[in-house]
mmCIF file of C-alpha atoms and ligand atoms in Angstrom:
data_model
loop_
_atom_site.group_PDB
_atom_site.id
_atom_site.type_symbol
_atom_site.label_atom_id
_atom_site.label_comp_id
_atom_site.label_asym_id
_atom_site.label_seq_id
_atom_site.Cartn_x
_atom_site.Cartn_y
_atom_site.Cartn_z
ATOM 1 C CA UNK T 57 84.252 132.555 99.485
ATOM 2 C CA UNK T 58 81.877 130.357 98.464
ATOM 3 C CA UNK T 59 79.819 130.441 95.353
ATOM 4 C CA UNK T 60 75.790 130.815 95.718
ATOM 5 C CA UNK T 61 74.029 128.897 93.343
ATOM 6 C CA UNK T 62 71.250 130.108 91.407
ATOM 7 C CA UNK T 63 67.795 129.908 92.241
ATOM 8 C CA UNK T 64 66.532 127.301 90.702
ATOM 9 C CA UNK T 65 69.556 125.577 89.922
ATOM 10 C CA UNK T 66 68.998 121.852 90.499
ATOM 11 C CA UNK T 67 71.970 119.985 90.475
ATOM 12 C CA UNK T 68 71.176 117.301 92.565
ATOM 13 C CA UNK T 69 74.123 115.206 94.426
ATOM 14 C CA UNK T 70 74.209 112.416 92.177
ATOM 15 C CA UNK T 71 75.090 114.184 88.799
ATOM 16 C CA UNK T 72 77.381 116.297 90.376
ATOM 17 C CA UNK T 73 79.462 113.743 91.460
ATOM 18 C CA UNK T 74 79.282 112.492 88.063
ATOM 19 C CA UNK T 75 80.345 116.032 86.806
ATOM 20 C CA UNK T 76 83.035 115.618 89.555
ATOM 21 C CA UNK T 77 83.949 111.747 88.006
ATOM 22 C CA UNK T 78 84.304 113.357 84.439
ATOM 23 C CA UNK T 79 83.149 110.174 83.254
ATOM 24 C CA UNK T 80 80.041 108.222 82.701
ATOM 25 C CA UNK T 81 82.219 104.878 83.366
ATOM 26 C CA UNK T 82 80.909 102.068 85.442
ATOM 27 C CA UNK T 83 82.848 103.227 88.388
ATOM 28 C CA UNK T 84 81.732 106.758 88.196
ATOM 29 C CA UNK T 85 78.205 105.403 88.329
ATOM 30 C CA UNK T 86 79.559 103.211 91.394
ATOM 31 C CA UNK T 87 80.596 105.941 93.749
ATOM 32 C CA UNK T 88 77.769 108.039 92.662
ATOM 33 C CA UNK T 89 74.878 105.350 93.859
ATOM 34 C CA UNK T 90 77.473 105.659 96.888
ATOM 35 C CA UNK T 91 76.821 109.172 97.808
ATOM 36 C CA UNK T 92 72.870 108.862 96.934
ATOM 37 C CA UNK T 93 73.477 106.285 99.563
ATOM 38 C CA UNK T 94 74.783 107.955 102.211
ATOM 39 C CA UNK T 95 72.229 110.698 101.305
ATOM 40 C CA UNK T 96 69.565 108.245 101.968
ATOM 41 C CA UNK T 97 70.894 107.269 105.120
ATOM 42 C CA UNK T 98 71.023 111.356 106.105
ATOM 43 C CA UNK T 99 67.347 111.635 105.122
ATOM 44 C CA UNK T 100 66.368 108.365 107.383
ATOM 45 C CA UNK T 101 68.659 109.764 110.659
ATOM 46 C CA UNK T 102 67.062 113.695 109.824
ATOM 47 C CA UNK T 103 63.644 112.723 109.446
ATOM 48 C CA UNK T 104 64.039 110.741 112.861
ATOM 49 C CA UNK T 105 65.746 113.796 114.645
ATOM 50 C CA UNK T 106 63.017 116.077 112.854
ATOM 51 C CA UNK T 107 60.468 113.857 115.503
ATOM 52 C CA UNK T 108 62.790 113.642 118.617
ATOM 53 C CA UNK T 109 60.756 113.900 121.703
ATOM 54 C CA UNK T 110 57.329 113.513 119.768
ATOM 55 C CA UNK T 111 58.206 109.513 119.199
ATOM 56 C CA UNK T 112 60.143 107.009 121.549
ATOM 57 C CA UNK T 113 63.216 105.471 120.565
ATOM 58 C CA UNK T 114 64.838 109.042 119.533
ATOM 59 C CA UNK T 115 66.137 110.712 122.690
ATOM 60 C CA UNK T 116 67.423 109.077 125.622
ATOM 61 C CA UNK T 117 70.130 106.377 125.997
ATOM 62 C CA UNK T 118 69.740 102.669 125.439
ATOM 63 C CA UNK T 119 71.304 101.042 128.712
ATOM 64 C CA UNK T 120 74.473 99.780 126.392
ATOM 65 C CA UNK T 121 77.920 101.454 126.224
ATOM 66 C CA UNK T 122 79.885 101.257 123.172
ATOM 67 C CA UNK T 123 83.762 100.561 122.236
ATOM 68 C CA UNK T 124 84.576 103.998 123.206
ATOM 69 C CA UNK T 125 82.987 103.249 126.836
ATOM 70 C CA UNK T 126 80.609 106.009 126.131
ATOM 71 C CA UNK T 127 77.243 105.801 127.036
ATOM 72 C CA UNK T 128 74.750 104.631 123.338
ATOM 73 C CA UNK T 129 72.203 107.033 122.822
ATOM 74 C CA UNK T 130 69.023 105.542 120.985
ATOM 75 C CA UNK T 131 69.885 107.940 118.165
ATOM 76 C CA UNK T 132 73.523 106.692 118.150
ATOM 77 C CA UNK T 133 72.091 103.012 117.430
ATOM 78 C CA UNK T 134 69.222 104.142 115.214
ATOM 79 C CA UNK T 135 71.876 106.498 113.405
ATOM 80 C CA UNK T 136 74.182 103.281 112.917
ATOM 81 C CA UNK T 137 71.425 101.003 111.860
ATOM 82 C CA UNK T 138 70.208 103.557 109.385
ATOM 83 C CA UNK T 139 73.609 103.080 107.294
ATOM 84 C CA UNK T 140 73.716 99.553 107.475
ATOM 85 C CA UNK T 141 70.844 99.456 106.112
ATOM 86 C CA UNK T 142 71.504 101.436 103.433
ATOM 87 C CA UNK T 143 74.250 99.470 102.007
ATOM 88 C CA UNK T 144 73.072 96.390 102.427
ATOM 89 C CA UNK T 145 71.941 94.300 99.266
ATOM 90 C CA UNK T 146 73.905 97.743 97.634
ATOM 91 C CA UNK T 147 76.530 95.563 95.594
ATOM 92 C CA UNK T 148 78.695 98.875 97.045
ATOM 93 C CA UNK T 149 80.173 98.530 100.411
ATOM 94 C CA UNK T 150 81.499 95.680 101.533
ATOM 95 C CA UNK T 151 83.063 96.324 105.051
ATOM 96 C CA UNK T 152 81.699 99.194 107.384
ATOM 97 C CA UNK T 153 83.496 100.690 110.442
ATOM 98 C CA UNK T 154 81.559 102.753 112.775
ATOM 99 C CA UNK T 155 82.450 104.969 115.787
ATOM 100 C CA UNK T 156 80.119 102.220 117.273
ATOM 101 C CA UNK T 157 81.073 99.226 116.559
ATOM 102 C CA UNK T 158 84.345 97.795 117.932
ATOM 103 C CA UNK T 159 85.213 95.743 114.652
ATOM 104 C CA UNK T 160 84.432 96.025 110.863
ATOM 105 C CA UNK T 161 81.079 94.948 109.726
ATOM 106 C CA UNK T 162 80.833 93.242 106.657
ATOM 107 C CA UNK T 163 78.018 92.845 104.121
ATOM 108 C CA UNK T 164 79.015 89.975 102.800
ATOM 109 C CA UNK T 165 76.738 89.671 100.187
ATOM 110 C CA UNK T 166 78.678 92.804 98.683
ATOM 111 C CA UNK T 167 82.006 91.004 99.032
ATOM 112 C CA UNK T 168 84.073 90.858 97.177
ATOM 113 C CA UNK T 169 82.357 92.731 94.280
ATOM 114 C CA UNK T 170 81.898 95.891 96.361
ATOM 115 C CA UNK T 171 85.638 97.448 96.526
ATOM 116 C CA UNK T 172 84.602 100.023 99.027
ATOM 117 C CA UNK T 173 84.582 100.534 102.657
ATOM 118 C CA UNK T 174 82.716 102.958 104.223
ATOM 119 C CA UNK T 175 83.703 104.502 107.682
ATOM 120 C CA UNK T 176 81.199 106.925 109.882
ATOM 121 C CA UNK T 177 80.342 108.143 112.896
ATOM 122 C CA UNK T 178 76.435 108.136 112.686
ATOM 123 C CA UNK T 179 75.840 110.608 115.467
ATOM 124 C CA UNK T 180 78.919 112.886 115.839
ATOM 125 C CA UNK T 181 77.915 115.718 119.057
ATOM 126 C CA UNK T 182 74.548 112.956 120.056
ATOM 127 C CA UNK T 183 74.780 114.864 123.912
ATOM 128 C CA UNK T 184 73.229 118.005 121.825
ATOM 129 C CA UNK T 185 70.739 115.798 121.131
ATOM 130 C CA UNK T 186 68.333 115.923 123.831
ATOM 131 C CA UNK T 187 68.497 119.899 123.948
ATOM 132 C CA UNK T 188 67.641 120.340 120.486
ATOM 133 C CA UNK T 189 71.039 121.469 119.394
ATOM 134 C CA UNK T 190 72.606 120.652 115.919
ATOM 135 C CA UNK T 191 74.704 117.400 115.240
ATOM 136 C CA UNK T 192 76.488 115.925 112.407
ATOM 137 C CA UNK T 193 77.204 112.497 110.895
ATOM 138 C CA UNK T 194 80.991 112.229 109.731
ATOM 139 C CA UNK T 195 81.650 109.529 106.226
ATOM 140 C CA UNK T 196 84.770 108.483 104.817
ATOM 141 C CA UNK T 197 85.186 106.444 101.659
ATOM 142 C CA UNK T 198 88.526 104.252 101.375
ATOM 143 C CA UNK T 199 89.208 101.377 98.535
ATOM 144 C CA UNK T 200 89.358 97.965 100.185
ATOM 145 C CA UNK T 201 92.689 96.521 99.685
ATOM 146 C CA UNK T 202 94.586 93.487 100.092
ATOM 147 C CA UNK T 203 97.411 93.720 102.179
ATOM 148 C CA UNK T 204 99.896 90.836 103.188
ATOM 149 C CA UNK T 205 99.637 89.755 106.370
ATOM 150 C CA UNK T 206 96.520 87.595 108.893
ATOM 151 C CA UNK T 207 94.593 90.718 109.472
ATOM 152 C CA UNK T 208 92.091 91.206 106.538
ATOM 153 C CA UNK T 209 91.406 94.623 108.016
ATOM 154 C CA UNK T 210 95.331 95.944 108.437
ATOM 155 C CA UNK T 211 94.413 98.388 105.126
ATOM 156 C CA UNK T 212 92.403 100.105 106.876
ATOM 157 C CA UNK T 213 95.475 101.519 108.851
ATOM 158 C CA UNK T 214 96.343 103.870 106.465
ATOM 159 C CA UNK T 215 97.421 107.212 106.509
ATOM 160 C CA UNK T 216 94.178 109.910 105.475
ATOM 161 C CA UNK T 217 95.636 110.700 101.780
ATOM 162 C CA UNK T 218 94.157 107.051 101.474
ATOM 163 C CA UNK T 219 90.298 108.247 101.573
ATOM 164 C CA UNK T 220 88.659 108.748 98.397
ATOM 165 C CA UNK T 221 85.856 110.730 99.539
ATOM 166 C CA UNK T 222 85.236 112.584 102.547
ATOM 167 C CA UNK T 223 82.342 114.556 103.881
ATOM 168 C CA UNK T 224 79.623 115.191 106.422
ATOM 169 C CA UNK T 225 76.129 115.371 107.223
ATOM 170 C CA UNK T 226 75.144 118.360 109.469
ATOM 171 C CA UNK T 227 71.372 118.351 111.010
ATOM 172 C CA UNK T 228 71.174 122.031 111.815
ATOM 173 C CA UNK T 229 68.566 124.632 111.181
ATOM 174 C CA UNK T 230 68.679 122.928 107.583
ATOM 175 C CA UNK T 231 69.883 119.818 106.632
ATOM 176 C CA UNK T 232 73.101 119.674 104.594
ATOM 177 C CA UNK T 233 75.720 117.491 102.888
ATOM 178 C CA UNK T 234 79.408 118.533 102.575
ATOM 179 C CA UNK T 235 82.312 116.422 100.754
ATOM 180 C CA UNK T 236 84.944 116.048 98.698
ATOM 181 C CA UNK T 237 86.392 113.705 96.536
ATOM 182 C CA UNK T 238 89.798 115.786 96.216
ATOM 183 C CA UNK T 239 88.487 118.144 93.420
ATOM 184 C CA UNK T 240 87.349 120.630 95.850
ATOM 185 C CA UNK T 241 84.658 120.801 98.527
ATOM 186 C CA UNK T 242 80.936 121.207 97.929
ATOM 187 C CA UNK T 243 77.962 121.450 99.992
ATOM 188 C CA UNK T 244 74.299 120.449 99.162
ATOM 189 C CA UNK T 245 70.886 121.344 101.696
ATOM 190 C CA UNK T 246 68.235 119.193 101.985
ATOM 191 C CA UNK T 247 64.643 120.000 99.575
ATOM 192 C CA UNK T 248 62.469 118.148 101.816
ATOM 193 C CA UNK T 249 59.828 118.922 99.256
ATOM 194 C CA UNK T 250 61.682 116.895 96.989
ATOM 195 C CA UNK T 251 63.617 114.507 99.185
ATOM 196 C CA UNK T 252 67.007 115.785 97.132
ATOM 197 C CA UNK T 253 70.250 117.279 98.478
ATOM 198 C CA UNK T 254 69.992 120.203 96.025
ATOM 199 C CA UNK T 255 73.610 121.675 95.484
ATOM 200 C CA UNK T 256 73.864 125.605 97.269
ATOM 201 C CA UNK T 257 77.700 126.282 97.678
ATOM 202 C CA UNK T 258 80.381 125.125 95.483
ATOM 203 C CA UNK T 259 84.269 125.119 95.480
ATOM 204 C CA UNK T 260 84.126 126.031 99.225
ATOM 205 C CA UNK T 261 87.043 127.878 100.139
ATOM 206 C CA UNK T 262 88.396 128.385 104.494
ATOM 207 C CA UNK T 263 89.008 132.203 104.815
ATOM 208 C CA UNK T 264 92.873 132.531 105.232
ATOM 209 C CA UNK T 265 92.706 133.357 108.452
ATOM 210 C CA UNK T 266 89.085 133.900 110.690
ATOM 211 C CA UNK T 267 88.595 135.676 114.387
ATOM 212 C CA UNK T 268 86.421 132.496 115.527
ATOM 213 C CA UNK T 269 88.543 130.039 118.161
ATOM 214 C CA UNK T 270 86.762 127.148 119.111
ATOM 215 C CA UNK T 271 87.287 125.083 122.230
ATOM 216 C CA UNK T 272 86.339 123.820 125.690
ATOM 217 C CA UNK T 273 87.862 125.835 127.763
ATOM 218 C CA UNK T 274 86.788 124.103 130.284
ATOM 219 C CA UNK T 275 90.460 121.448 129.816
ATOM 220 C CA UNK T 276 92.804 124.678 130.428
ATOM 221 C CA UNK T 277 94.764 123.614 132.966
ATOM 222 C CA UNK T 278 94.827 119.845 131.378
ATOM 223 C CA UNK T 279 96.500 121.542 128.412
ATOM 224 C CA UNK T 280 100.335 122.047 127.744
ATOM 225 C CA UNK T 281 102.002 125.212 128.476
ATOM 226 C CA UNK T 282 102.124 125.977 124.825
ATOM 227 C CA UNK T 283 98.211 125.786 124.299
ATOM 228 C CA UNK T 284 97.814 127.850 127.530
ATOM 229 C CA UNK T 285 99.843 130.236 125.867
ATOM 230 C CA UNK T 286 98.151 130.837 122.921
ATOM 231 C CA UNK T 287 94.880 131.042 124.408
ATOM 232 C CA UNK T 288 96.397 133.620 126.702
ATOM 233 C CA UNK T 289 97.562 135.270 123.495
ATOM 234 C CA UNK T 290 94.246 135.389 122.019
ATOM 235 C CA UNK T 291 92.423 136.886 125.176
ATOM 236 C CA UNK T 292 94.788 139.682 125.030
ATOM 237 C CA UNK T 293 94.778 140.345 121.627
ATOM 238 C CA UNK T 294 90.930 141.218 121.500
ATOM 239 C CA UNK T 295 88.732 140.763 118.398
ATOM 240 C CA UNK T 296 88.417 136.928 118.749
ATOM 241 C CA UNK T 297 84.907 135.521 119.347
ATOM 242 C CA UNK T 298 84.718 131.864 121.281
ATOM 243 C CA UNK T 299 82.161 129.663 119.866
ATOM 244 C CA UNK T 300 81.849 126.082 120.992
ATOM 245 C CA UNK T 301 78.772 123.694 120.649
ATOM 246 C CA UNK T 302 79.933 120.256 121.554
ATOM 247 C CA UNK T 303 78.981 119.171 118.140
ATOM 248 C CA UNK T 304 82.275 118.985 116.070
ATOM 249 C CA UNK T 305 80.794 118.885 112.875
ATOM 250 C CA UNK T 306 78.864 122.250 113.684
ATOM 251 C CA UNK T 307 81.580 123.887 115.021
ATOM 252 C CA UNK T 308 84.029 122.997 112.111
ATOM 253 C CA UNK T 309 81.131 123.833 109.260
ATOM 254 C CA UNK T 310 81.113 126.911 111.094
ATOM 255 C CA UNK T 311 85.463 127.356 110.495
ATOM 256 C CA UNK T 312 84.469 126.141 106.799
ATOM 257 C CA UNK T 313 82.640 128.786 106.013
ATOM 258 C CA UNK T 314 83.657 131.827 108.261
ATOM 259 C CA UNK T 315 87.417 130.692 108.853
ATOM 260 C CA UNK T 316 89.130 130.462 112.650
ATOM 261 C CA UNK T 317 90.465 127.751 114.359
ATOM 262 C CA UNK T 318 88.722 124.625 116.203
ATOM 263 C CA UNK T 319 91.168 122.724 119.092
ATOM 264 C CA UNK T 320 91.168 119.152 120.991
ATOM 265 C CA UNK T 321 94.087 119.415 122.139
ATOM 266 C CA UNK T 322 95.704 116.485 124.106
ATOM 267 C CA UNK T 323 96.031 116.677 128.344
ATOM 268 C CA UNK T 324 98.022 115.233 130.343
ATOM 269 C CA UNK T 325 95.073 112.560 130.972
ATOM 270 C CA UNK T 326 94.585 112.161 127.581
ATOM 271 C CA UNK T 327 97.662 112.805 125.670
ATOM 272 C CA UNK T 328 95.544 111.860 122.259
ATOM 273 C CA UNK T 329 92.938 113.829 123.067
ATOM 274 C CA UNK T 330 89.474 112.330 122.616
ATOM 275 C CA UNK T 331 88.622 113.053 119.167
ATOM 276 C CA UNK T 332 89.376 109.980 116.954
ATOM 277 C CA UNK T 333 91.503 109.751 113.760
ATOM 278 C CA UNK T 334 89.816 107.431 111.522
ATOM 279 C CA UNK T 335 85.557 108.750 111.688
ATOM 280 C CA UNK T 336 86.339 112.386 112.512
ATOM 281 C CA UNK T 337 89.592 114.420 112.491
ATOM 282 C CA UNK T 338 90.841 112.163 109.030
ATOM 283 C CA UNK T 339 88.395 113.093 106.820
ATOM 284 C CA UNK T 340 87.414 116.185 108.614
ATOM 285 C CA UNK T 341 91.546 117.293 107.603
ATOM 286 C CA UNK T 342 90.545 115.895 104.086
ATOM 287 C CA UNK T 343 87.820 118.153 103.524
ATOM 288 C CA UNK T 344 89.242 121.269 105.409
ATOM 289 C CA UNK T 345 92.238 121.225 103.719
ATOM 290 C CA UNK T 346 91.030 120.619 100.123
ATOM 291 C CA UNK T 347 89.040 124.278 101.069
ATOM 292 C CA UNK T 348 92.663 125.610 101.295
ATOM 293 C CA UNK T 349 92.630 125.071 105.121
ATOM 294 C CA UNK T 350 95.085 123.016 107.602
ATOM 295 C CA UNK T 351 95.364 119.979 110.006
ATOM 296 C CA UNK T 352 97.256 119.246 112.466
ATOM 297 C CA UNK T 353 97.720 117.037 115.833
ATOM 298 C CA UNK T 354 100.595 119.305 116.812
ATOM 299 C CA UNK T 355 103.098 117.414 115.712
ATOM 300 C CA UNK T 356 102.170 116.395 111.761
ATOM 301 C CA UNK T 357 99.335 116.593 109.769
ATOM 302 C CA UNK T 358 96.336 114.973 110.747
ATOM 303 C CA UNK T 359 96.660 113.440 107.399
ATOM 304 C CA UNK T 360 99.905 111.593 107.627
ATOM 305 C CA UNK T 361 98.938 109.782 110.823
ATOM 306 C CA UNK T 362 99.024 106.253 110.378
ATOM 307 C CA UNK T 363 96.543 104.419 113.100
ATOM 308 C CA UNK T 364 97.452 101.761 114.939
ATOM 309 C CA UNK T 365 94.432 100.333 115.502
ATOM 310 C CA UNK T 366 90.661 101.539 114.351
ATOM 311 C CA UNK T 367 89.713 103.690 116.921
ATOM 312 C CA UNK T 368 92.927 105.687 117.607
ATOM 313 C CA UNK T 369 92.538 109.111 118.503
ATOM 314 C CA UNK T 370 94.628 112.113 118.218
ATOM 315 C CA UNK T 371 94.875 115.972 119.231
ATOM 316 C CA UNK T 372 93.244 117.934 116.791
ATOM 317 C CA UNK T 373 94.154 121.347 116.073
ATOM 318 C CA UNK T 374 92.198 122.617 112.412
ATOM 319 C CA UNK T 375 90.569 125.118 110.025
ATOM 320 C CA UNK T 376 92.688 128.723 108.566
ATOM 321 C CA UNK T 377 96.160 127.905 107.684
ATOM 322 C CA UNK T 378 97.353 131.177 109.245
ATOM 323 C CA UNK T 379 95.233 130.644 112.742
ATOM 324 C CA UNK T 380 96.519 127.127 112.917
ATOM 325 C CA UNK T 381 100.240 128.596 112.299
ATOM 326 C CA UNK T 382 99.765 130.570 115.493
ATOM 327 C CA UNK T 383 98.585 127.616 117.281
ATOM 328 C CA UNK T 384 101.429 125.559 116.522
ATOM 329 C CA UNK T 385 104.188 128.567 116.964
ATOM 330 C CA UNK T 386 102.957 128.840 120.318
ATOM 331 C CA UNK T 387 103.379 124.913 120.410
ATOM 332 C CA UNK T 388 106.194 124.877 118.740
ATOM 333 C CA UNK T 389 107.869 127.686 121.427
HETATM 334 P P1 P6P L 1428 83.866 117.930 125.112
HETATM 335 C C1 P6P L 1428 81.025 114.880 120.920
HETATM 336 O O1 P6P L 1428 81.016 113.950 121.985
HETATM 337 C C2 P6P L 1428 82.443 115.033 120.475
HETATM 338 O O2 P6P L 1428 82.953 113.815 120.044
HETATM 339 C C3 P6P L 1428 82.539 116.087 119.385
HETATM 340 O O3 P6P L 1428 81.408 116.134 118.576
HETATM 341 C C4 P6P L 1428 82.729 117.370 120.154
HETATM 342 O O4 P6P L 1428 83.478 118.331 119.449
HETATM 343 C C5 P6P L 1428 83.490 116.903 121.399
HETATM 344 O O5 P6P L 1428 83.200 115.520 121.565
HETATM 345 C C6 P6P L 1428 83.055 117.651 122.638
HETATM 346 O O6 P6P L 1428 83.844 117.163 123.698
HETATM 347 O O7 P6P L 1428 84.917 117.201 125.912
HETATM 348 O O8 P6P L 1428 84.252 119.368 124.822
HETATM 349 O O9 P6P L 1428 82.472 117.814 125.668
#
């Protein structure tokens, strides 16, 4: 389980990822202005979801569809604008890939000095916006490389041990930050009073094995024989709960911190699923199993898969090791 923090402990994000650097070196200080940036860009996209449906230009849809073919919600672009804005003139970031924007977006007055690229998905669960339910913003932090070959962008098609950093913002009944940098995973809520992400749970650890399955059940009879199976198995077992809240940040924060299992599987439609590999199930895997938990597509682990292109998507099948053992026995039969 996690560890409370005292009250009135304020480790704020920035030294601990110092304390997490072990080093007061240049690049330490680098990739901590990194985080406080991301934080700022979570304080811009809570405060704006804090006034939804007291301002315009928060809920409703903006008339555009993005790469994915999904329908932009104003949040979605205000979301996406929010961390472009915080990098820019940052010296940080030089390339950024968003769920919604079909190619990289460079800052190129942080080229090539800034050795980082940051990829998101501003608004992860934005349909729970406009009923007041909780949604998340998903970050990953990858070195920029230079890899032979015409496309400048093939390093980002890399497996997930690539990422650096890895973490999400969830805007639920508080505001919090979770990541990792691969010494553990930590989680920080929102002082509004003092504008900090103040740190409340270290060293996050997924319970073994949880009695919380999450999925639409709504796909059954898209899924294979295998997942039909197992869900089967776990209606006539007894003592599972469902929960499912179209958010996938909420619903895995939930698996961090209570343990269970959270499923996309693929469908015959959708053989990949719909959740996608680079902005979501990558670093989610990162973070889930540095708490001791597992990833998997159903076939590897989500963090071997090397995308083909930016916006790949796989099956996603993640949180307790022994709950996603079951899954994949019964996938596996
Ligand atoms: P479905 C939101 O659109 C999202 O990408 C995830 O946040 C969420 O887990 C999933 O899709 C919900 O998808 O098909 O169950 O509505």
């Amino acid at each position: 389980m996690s560890s409370l923090r005292r009250q009135g402990d304020f480790t704020t994000l920035t030294r601990h990822v110092l304390t997490q650097m072990g080093s007061f070196s240049a690049e330490a200080f680098d990739i901590s202005a990194l985080m406080s940036r991301i934080a700022l860009a979570g304080k811009m996209i809570a405060r704006q979801l804090s006034r939804a449906g007291l301002v315009a230009d928060v809920l409703g849809m903006t008339g555009t569809t993005n790469v994915q073919g999904e329908e932009v919600k104003k949040m979605d672009e205000f979301a996406n604008q929010a961390f472009i804005r915080a990098f820019e003139q940052s010296g940080l970031v030089c390339r950024l890939v968003s769920e919604e924007m079909a190619k990289p977006y460079y800052l190129p007055e942080n080229c090539p000095i800034g050795r980082y690229t940051l990829i998101f998905d501003p608004i992860d669960g934005s349909s729970n916006i406009d009923v007041n339910l909780a949604v998340g913003t998903i970050f990953s932090v990858r070195q920029q490389e230079t890899v032979p070959g015409d496309d400048p962008d093939r390093d980002l098609l890399q497996a997930g041990h690539k990422q650096l950093i890895a973490g999400y913002l969830l805007y639920g009944s508080s505001t919090m930050l979770v990541y990792t940098m691969g010494k553990g995973v930590h989680a920080f809520t929102l002082d509004a009073g003092l504008g900090e992400f103040i740190l409340s749970h270290e060293n996050l650890t997924v319970p073994s094995k949880g009695s919380i399955y999450s999925v639409n059940e709504g796909n059954f009879h898209q899924w294979s024989v295998g997942m039909q199976n197992y869900i089967r198995h776990i209606h006539s077992q007894g003592g599972y709960s469902g929960r499912y809240s179209g958010a996938l940040v909420a619903d895995i924060h939930r698996i961090l911190f209570q343990g269970g299992v959270f499923l996309y599987p693929g469908t015959q439609k959708h053989p990949q699923g719909k959740l996608r590999l680079l902005y979501e199930n990558a670093p989610l895997a990162y973070i889930i199993t540095q708490a001791g938990g597992k990833a998997s597509t159903g076939k590897e682990d989500v963090l071997d898969v090397v995308p083909q292109s930016l916006h790949d998507r796989t099956p996603l099948i993640i949180g307790s090791r022994e709950d996603v053992d079951l899954v994949l026995s019964f996938l596996h039969d």
